[in-house]
XYZ file of C-alpha atoms in Angstrom:
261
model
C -26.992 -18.828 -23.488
C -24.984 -21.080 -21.183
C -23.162 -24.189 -22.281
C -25.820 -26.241 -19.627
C -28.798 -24.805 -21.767
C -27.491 -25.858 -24.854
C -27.015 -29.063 -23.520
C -30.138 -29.296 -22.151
C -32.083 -28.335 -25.569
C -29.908 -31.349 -26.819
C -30.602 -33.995 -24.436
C -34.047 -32.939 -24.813
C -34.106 -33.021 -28.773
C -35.032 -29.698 -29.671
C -31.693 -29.193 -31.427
C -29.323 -31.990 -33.859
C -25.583 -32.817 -32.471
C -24.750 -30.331 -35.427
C -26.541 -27.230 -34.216
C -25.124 -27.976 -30.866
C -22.019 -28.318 -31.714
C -22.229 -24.855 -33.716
C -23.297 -23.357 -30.690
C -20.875 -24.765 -28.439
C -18.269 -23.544 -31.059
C -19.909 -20.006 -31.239
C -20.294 -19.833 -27.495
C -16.175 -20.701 -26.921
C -15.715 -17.641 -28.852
C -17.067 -13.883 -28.117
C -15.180 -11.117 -30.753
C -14.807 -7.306 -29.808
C -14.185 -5.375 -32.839
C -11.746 -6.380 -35.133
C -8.905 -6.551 -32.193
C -9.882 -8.598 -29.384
C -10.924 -12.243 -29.286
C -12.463 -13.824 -25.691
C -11.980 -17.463 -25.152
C -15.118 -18.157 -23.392
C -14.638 -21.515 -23.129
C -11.014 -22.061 -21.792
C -12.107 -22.329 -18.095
C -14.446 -25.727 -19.458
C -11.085 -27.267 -21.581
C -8.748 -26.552 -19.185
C -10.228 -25.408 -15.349
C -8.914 -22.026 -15.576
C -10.815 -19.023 -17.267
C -9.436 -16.656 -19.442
C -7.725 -13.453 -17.323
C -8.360 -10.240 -19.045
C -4.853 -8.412 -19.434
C -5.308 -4.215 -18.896
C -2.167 -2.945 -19.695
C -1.756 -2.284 -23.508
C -5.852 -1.797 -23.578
C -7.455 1.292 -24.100
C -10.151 2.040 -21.517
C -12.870 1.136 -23.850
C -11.441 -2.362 -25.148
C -11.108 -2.827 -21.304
C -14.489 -2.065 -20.604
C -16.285 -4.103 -23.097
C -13.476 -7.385 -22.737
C -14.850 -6.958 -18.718
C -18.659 -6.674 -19.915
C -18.183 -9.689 -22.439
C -16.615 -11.753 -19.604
C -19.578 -11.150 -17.520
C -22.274 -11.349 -19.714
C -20.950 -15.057 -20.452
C -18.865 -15.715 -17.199
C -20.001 -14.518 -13.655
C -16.744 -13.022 -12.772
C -13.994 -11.547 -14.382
C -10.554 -11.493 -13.628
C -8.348 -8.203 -14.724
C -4.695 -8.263 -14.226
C -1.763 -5.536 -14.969
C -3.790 -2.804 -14.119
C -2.311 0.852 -15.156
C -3.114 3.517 -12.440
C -4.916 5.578 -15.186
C -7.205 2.001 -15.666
C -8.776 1.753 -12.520
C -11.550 4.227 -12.956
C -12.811 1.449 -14.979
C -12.765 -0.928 -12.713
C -14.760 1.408 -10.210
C -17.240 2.086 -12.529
C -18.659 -1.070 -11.954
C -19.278 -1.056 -8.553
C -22.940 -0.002 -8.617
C -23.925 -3.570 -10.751
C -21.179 -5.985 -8.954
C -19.374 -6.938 -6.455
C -15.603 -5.326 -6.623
C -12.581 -5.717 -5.984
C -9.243 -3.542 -6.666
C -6.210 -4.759 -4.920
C -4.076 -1.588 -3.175
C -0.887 -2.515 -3.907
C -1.239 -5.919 -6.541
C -2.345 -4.426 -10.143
C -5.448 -7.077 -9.699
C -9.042 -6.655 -9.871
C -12.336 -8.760 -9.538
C -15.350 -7.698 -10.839
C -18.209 -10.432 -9.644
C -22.007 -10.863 -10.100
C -23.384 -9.996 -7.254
C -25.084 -13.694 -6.259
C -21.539 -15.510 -7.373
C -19.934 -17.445 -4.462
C -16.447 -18.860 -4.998
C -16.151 -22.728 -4.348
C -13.353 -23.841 -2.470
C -12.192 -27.165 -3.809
C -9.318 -28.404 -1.414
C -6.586 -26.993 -3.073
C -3.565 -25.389 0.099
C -1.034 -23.451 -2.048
C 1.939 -21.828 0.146
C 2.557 -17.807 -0.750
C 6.088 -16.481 0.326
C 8.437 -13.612 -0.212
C 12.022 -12.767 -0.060
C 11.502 -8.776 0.807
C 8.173 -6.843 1.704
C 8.664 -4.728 -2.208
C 7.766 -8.469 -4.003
C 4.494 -8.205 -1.633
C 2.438 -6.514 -4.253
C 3.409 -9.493 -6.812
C 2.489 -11.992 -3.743
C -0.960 -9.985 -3.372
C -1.804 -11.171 -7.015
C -0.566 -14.724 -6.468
C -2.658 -14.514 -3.702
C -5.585 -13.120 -5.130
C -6.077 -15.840 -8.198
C -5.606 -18.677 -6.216
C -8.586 -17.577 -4.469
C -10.664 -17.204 -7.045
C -9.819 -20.427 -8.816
C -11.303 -22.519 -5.097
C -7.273 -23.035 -3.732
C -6.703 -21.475 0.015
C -3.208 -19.499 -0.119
C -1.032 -19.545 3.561
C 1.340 -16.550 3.064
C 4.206 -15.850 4.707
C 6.564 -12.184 3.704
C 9.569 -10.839 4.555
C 11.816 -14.201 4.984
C 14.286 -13.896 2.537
C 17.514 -15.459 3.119
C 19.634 -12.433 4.492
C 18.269 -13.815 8.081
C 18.396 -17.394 7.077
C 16.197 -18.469 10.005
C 13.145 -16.693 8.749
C 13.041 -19.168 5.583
C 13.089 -22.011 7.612
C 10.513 -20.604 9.806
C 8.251 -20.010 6.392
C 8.747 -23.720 5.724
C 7.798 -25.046 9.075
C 4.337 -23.303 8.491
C 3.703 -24.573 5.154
C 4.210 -28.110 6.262
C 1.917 -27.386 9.077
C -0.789 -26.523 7.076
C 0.012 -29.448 4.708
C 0.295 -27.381 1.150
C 0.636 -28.929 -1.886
C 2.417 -26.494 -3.552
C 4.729 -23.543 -3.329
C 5.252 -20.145 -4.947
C 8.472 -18.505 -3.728
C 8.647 -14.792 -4.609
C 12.097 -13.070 -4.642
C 13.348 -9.847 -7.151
C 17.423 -9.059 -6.022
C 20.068 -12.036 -6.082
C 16.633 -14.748 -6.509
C 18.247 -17.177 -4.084
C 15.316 -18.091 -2.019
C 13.465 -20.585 -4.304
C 16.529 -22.411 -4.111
C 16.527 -22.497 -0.751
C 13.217 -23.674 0.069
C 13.417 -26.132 -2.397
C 16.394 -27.948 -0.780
C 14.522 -28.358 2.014
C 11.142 -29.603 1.176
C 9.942 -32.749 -1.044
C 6.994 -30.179 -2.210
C 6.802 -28.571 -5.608
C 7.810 -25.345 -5.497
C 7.210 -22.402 -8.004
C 10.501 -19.711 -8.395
C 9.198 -16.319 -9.701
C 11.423 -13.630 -10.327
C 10.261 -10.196 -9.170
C 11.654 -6.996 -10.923
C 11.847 -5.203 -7.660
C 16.076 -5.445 -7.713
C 18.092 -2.358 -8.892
C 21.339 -1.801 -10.227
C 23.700 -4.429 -12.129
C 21.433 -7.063 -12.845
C 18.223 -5.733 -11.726
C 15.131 -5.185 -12.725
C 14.030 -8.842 -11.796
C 17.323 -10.180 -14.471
C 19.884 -11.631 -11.503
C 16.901 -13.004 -9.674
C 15.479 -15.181 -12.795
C 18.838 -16.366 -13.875
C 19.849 -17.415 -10.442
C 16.561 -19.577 -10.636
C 16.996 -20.650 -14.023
C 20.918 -21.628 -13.279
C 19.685 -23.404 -9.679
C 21.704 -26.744 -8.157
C 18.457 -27.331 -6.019
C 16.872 -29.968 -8.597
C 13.313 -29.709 -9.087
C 12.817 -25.738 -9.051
C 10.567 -24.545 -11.904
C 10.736 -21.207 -13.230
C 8.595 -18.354 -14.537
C 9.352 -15.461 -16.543
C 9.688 -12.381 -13.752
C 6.591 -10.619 -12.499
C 4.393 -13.092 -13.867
C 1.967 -13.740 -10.872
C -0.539 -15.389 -13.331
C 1.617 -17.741 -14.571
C 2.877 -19.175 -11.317
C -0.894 -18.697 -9.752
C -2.247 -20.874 -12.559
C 0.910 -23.619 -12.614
C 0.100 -24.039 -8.394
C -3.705 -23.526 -8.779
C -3.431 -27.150 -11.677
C -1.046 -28.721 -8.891
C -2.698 -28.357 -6.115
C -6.443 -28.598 -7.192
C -4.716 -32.332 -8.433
C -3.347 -32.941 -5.297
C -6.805 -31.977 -3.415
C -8.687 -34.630 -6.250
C -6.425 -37.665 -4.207
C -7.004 -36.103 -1.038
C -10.588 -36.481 -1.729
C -10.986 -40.113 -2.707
C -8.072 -41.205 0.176
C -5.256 -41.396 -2.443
């Protein structure tokens, strides 16, 4: 049951505010086992849907949080993928639409008749190095899926200054709202965009650096300790989080677009 048909027996009287309100309340909710609880109903509080995280499931809590999502939801969203995961992924490809990023730990598994909605959202996409490109692909990926149209630009880190500048010019081209500046090693190029443009931009630490520092710690800490005011932060590797943050920006800014504002 959908939350329009529960509505609909309501407006029509065949159920009391109460029992609607106990199935709204049931349908927010949908419990595997004793260990895993699916918020249905985030995506109607809040815009966004719940993402299914893979990595600390076992393949049958995987399975079953995917089948839940669609039986209630016509698409679900898996992120974190292990390698040894996306067997399960494949195995529904003969029932829905699929798809398993190559180098992003992402999948989409779709009913077959859904059709994403693009709602005027323009978020900018752009990476220090070509090793934070798999992290980009995810970015990429959920803004997407939530009706936002990513403009991506890789490689333009700030060891050839020119490049960044060059990522900038496009972004203002194509009039983004919103940017989400990739970068593992020193983290300086959030920074740098950012003291160049008026628009929001998104820092997000990679984990692709090595040595002293590395493993994504230098590049969130020169983010977090930025003299560009304005930069906002999130923790490193966390594509969803910065998706999300410039999916609710720019799906705002596309709302004023819309009426003139």
């Amino acid at each position: 049951m959908s939350l329009r048909s529960i509505l609909e027996l309501l407006a029509n009287g065949r159920i009391s505010v109460d029992e609607a309100e106990s199935r709204i309340r049931l349908f927010a909710l949908e419990k595997i086992g004793e260990k895993i609880r699916l918020d249905i109903g985030r995506e109607y509080r809040i815009g966004i849907p719940e993402i299914i995280l893979a990595e600390y499931k076992d393949f049958e809590a995987l399975r079953e949080a995917i089948l839940k999502t669609l039986e209630k939801r016509s698409r679900a969203i898996v992120t974190r993928l292990r390698e040894d995961q996306r067997s399960i992924i494949e195995s529904f490809r003969d029932g829905y639409n699929v798809y398993m990023s190559s180098t992003g730990r992402i999948a989409v598994v779709k009913k077959k008749d859904f059709k994403v909605e693009f709602w005027g959202g323009r978020i900018g996409i752009v990476t220090a190095g070509t090793a934070d490109v798999p992290i980009a692909e995810e970015v990429k990926v959920i803004v997407e899926e939530f009706g936002c149209k990513a403009f991506t630009i890789y490689d333009a880190g700030i060891a050839g200054l020119h490049r960044a500048v060059e990522a900038l010019k496009f972004f203002h081209e194509n009039d983004v709202d919103v940017v989400v500046v990739i970068a593992g090693m020193e983290g300086a190029l959030p920074s740098v965009i950012k003291s160049l443009t008026d628009l929001p931009v998104i820092g997000l630490p990679t984990s692709k650096g090595y040595g002293f520092g590395g493993g994504g710690q230098a590049a969130l800490l020169s983010m977090l300790q930025s003299c560009t005011p304005g930069l906002v932060v999130v923790n490193i590797d966390n594509s969803v989080g910065a998706a999300v943050a410039a999916v609710s920006i720019a799906l705002r800014v596309a709302k004023f677009r819309e009426r003139g504002g």
